[in-house]
PDB file of C-alpha atoms in Angstrom:
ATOM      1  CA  UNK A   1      51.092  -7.857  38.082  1.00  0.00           C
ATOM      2  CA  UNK A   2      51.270  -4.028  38.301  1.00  0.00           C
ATOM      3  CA  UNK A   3      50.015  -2.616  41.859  1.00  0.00           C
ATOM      4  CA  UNK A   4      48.134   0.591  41.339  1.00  0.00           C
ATOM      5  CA  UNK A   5      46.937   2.803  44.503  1.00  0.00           C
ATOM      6  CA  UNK A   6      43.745   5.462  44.021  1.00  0.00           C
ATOM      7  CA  UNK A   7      42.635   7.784  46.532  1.00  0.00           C
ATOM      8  CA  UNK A   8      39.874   5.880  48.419  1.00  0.00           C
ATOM      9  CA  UNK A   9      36.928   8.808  47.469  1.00  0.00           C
ATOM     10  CA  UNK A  10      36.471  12.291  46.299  1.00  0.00           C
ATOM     11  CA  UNK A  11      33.815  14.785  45.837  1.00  0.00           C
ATOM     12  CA  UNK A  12      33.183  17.420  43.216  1.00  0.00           C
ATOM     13  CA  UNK A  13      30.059  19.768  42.454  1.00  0.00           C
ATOM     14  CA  UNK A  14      28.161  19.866  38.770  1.00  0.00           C
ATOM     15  CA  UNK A  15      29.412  21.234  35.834  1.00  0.00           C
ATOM     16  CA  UNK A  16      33.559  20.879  37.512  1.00  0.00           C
ATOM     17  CA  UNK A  17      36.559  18.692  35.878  1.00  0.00           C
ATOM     18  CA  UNK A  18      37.353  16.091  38.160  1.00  0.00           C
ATOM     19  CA  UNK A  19      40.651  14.680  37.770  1.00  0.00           C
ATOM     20  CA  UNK A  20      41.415  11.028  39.305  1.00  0.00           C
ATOM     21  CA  UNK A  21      45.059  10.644  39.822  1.00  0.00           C
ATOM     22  CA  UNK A  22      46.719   6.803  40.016  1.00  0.00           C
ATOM     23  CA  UNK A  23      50.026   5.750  40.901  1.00  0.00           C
ATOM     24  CA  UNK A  24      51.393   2.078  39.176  1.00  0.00           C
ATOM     25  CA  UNK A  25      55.332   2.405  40.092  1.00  0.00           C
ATOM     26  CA  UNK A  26      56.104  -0.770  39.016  1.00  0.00           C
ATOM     27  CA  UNK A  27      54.329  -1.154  35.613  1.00  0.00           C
ATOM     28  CA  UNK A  28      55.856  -2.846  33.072  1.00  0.00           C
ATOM     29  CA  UNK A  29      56.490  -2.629  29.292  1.00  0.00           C
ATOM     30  CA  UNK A  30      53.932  -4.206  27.722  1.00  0.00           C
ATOM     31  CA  UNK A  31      51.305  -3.422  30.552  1.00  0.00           C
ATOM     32  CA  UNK A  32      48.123  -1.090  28.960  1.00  0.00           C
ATOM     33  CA  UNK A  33      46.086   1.740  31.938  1.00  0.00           C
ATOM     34  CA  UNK A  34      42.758   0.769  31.497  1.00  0.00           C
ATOM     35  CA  UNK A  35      39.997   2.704  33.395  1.00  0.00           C
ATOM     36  CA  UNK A  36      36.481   1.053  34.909  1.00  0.00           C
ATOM     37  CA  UNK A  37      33.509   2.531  36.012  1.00  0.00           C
ATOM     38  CA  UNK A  38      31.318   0.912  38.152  1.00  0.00           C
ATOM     39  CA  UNK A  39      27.994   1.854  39.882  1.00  0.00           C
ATOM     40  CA  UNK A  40      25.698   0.205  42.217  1.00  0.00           C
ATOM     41  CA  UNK A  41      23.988  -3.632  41.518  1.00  0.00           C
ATOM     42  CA  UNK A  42      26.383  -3.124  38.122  1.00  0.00           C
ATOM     43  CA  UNK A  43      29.273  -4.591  36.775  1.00  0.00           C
ATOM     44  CA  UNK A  44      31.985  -2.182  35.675  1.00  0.00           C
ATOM     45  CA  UNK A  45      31.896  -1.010  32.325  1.00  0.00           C
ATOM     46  CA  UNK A  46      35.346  -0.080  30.205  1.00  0.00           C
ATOM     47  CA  UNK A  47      35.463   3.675  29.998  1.00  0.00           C
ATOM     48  CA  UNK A  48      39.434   4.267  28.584  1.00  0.00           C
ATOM     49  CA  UNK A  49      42.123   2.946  27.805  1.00  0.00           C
ATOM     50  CA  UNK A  50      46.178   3.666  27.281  1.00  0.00           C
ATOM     51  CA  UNK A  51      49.584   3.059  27.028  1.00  0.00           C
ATOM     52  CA  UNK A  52      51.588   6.228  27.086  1.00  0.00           C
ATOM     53  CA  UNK A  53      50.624  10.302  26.371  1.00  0.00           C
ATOM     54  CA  UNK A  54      46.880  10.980  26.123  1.00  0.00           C
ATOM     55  CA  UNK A  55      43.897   9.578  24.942  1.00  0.00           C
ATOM     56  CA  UNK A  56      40.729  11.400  24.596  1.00  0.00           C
ATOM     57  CA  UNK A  57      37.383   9.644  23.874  1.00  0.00           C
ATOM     58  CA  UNK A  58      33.360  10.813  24.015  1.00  0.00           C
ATOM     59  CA  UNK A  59      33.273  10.446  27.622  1.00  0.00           C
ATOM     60  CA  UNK A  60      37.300  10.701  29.416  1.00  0.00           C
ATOM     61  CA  UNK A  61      40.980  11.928  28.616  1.00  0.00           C
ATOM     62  CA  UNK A  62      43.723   9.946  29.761  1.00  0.00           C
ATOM     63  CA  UNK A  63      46.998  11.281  31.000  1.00  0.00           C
ATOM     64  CA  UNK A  64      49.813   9.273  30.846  1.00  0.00           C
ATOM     65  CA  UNK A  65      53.490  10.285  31.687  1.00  0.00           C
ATOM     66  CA  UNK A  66      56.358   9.433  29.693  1.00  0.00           C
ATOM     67  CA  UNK A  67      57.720   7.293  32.714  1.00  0.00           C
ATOM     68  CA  UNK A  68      54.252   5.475  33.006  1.00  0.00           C
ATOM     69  CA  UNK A  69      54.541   5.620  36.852  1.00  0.00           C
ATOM     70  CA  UNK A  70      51.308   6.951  37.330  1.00  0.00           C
ATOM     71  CA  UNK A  71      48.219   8.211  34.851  1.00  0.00           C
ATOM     72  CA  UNK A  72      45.641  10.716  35.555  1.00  0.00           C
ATOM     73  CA  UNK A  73      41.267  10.024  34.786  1.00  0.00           C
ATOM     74  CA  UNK A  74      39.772  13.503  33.624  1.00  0.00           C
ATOM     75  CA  UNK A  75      36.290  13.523  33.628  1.00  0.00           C
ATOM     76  CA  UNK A  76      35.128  16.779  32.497  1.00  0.00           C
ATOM     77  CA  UNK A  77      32.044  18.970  33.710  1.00  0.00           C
ATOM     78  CA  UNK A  78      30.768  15.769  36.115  1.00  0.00           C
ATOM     79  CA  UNK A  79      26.936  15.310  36.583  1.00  0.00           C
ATOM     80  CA  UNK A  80      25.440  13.621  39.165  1.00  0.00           C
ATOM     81  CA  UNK A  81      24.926  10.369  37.068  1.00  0.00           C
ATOM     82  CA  UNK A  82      28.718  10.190  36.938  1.00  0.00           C
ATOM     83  CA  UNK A  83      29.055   9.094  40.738  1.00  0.00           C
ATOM     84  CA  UNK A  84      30.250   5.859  40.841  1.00  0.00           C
ATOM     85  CA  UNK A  85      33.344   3.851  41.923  1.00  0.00           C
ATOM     86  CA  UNK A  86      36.214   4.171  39.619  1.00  0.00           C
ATOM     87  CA  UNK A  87      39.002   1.796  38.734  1.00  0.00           C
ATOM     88  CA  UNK A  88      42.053   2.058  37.613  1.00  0.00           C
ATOM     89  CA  UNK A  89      44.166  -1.368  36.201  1.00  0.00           C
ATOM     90  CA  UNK A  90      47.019  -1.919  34.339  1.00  0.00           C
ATOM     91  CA  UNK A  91      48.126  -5.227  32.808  1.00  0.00           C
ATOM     92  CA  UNK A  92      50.497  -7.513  30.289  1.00  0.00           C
ATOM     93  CA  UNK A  93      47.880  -8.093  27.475  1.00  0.00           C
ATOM     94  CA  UNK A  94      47.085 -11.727  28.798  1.00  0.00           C
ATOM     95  CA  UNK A  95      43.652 -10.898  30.077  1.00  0.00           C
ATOM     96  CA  UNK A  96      44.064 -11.354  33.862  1.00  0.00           C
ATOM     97  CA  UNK A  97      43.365  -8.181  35.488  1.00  0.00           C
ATOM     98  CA  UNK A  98      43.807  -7.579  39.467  1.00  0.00           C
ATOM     99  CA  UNK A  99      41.148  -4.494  41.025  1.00  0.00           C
ATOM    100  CA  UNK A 100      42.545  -2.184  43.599  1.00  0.00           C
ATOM    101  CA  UNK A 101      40.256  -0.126  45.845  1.00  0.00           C
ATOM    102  CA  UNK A 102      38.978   1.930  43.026  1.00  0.00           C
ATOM    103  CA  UNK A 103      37.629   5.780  44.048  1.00  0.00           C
ATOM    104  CA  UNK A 104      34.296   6.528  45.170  1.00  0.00           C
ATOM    105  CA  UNK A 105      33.407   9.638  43.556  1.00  0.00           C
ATOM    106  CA  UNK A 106      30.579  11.590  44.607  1.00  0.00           C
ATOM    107  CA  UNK A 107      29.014  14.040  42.754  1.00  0.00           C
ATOM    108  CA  UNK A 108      27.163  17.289  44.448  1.00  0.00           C
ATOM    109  CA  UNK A 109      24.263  19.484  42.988  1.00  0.00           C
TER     110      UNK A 109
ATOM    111  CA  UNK B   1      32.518  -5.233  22.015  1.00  0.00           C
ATOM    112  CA  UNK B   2      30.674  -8.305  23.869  1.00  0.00           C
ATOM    113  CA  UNK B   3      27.171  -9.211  25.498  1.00  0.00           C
ATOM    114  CA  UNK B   4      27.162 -11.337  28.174  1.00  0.00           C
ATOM    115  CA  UNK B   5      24.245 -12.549  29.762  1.00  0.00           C
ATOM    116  CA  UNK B   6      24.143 -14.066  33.700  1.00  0.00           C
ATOM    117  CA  UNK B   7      21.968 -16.187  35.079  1.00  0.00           C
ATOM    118  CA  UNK B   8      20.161 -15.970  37.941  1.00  0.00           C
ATOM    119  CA  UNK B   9      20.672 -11.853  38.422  1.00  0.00           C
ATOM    120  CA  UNK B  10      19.866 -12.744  42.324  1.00  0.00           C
ATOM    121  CA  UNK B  11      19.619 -16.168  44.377  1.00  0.00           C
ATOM    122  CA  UNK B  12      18.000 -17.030  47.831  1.00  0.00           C
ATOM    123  CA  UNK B  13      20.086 -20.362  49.036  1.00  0.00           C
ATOM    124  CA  UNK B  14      19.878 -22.316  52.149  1.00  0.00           C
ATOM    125  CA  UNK B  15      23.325 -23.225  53.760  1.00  0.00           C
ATOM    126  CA  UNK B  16      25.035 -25.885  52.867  1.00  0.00           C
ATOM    127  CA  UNK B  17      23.263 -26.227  49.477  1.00  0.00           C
ATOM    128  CA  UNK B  18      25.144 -25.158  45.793  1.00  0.00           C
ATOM    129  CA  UNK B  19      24.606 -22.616  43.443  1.00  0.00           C
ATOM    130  CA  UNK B  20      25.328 -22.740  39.984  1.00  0.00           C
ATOM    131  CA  UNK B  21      25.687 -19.577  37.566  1.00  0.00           C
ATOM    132  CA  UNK B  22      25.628 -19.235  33.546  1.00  0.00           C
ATOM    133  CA  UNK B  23      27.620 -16.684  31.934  1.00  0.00           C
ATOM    134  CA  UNK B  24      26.746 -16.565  27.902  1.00  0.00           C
ATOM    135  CA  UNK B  25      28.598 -14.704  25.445  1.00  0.00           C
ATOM    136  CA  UNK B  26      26.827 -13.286  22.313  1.00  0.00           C
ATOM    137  CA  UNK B  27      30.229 -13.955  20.483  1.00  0.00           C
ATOM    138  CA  UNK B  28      33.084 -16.563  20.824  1.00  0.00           C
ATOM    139  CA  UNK B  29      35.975 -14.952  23.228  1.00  0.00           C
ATOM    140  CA  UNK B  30      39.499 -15.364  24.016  1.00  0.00           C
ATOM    141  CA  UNK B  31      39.732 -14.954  27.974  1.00  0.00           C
ATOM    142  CA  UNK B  32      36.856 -16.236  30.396  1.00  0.00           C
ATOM    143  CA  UNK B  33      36.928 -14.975  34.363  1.00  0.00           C
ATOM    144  CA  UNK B  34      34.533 -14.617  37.203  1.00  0.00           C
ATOM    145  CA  UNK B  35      35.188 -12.350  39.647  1.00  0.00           C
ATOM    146  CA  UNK B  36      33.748 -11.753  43.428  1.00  0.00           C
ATOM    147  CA  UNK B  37      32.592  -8.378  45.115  1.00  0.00           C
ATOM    148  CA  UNK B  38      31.516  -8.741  48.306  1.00  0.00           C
ATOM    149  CA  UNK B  39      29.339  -6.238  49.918  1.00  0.00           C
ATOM    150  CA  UNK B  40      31.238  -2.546  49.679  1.00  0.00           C
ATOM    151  CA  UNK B  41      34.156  -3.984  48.371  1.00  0.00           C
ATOM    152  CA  UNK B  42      36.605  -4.329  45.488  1.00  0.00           C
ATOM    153  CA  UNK B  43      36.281  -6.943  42.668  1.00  0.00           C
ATOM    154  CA  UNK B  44      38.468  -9.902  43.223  1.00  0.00           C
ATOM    155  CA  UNK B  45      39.269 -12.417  40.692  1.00  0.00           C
ATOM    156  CA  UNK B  46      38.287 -16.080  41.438  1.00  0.00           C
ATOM    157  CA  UNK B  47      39.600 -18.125  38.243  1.00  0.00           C
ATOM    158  CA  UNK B  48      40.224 -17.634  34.678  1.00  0.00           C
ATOM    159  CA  UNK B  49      37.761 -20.359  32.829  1.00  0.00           C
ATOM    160  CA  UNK B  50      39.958 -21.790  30.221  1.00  0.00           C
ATOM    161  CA  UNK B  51      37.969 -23.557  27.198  1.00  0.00           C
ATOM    162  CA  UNK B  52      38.344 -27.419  27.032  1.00  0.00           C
ATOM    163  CA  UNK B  53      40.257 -27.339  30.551  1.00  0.00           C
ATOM    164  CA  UNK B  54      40.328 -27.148  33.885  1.00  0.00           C
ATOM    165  CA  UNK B  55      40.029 -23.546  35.460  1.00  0.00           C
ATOM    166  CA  UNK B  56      43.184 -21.383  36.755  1.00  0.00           C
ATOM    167  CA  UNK B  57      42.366 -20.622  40.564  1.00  0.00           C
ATOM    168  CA  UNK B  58      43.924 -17.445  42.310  1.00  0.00           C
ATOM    169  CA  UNK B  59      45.195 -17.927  45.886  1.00  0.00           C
ATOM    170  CA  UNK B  60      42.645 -18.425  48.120  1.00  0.00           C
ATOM    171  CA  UNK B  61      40.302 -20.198  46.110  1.00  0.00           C
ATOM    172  CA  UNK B  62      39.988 -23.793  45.259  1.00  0.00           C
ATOM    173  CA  UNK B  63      38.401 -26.187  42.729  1.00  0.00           C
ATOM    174  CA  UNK B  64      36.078 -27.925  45.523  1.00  0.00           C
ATOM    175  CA  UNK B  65      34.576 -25.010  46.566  1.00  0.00           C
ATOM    176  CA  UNK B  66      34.226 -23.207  43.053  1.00  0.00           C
ATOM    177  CA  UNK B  67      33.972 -25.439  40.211  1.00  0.00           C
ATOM    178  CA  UNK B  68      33.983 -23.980  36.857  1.00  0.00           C
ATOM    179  CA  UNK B  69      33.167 -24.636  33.552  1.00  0.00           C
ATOM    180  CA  UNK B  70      33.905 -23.898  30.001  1.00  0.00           C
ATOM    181  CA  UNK B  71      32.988 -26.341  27.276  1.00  0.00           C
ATOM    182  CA  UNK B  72      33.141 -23.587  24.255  1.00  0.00           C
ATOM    183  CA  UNK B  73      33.959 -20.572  23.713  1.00  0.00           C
ATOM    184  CA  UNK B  74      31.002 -18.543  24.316  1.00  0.00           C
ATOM    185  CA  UNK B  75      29.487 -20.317  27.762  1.00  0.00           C
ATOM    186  CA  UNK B  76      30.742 -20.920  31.305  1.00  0.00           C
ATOM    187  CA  UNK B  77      29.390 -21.828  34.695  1.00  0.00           C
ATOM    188  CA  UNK B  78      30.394 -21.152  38.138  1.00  0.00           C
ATOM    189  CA  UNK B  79      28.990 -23.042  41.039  1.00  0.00           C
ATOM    190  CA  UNK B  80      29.525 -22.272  44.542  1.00  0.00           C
ATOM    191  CA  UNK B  81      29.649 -25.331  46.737  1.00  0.00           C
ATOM    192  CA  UNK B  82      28.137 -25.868  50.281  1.00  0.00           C
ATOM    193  CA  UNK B  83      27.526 -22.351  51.023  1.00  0.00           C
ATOM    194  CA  UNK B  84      28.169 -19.944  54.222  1.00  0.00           C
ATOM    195  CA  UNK B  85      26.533 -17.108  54.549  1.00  0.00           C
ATOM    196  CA  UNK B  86      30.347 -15.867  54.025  1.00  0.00           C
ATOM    197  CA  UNK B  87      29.544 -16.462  50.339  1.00  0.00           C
ATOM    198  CA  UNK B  88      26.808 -14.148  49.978  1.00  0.00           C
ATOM    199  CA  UNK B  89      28.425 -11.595  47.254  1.00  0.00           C
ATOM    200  CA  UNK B  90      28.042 -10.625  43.607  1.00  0.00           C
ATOM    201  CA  UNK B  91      29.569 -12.812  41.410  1.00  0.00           C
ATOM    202  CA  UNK B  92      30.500 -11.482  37.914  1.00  0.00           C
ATOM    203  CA  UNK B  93      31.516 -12.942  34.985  1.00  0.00           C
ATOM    204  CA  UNK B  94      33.758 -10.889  32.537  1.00  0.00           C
ATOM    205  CA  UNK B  95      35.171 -11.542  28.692  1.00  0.00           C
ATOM    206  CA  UNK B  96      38.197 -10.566  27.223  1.00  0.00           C
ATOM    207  CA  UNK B  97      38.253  -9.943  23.698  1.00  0.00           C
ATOM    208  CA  UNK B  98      41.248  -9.450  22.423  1.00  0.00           C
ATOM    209  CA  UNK B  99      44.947  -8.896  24.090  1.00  0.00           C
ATOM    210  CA  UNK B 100      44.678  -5.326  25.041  1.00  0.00           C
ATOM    211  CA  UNK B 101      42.983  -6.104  28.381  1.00  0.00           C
ATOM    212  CA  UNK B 102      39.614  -4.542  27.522  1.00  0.00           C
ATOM    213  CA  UNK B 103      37.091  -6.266  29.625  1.00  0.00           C
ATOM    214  CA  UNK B 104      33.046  -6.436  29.888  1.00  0.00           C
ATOM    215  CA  UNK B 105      31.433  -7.774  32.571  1.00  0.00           C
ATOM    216  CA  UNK B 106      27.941  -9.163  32.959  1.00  0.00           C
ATOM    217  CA  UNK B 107      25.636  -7.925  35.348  1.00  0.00           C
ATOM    218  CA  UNK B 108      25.987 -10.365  38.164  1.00  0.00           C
ATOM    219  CA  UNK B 109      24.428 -12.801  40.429  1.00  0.00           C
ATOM    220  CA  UNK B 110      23.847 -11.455  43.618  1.00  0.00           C
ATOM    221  CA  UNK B 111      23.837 -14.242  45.921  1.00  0.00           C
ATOM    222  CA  UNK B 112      22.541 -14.075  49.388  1.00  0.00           C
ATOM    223  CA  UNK B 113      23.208 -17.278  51.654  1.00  0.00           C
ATOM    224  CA  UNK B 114      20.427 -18.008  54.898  1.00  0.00           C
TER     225      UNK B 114
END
């Protein structure tokens, strides 16, 4: 299984992009990016999901290169409701997914 | 998408004593796993819960200690045997439903062990 690394936190202000950067050098072929958010006393809920270029939904764009070696989170004008830890996985389709670090984002009035 | 319901949402145990946790699914699903996240940490996977047989342990975990079941495919229990106070975590149970890896987790069982 694909080893992805995150930076361990960030912070941003209101109303700012934040773009969350991870690195999966060794993913594989069939293996999807799938993104997580999780926040406190929760369990982490699915926010995107990709296999190569972008994908935009109501809430995140996902930016994938063509080499797949690494994918980029964009969450765009951040509230303070959007700080939370954030997880990036990738995976072969067969269900069994493996949690790095994640990134602690904290949001700022 | 999938609802999944956990029981107990918190526990009080003594050491030494067992704990067992329901995870129910509002729909039948493919993949079954429960997860641990101890306090400030990452999610780590425990066992995939595979219907009608026994569960697929990740290193570091054993049968003994974490029995699981999963007699259909919309229910399965994890019990934590003769517990620490190492064991006090949140223990999650997640779904798969379908082969593209999209997961939904319950809201887990936070466990604390005296």
């Amino acid at each position: 299984l694909a080893k992805t690394t995150q930076p361990i936190s960030m912070d941003s202000y209101e109303g700012q992009e934040v773009n969350i950067t991870c690195s999966h050098n060794n993913i594989a072929t069939n293996d999807y990016i799938t993104w997580y958010q999780q926040f406190p006393s929760q369990g982490p809920r699915f926010i995107i999901q990709g296999y190569k270029t972008k994908v935009t939904n109501e809430v995140a764009s996902l930016f994938i290169p063509a080499d797949r070696k690494s994918s980029t989170l964009s969450l765009p004008r951040v509230s303070l409701s959007d700080t939370a830890v954030y997880y990036c996985l990738v995976g072969d389709g067969r269900g069994k997914l493996i949690f790095g670090q994640g990134t602690e984002l904290s949001v700022k009035p | 998408s999938a609802v999944i319901s956990q029981k107990p949402s918190r526990d009080i145990c003594q050491r030494g004593t067992s704990l067992t946790i329901q995870c129910q699914v509002d729909s039948q699903v493919t993949m079954m796993f429960w997860y641990r996240q101890q306090p400030g940490q990452s999610l780590t996977l425990i066992a995939t819960a595979n219907q009608g047989s026994e569960a697929t342990y990740e290193s570091g975990f054993v049968i003994d200690k974490f029995p699981i079941s999963r007699p259909n495919l919309t229910f399965s229990t994890l019990t934590v045997s003769n517990l620490s106070p190492e064991d006090s975590s949140i223990y999650l149970c997640s779904v798969s439903t379908a082969t593209n890896e999209k997961l939904f987790f319950g809201s887990g069982t936070q466990l604390s062990v005296l």
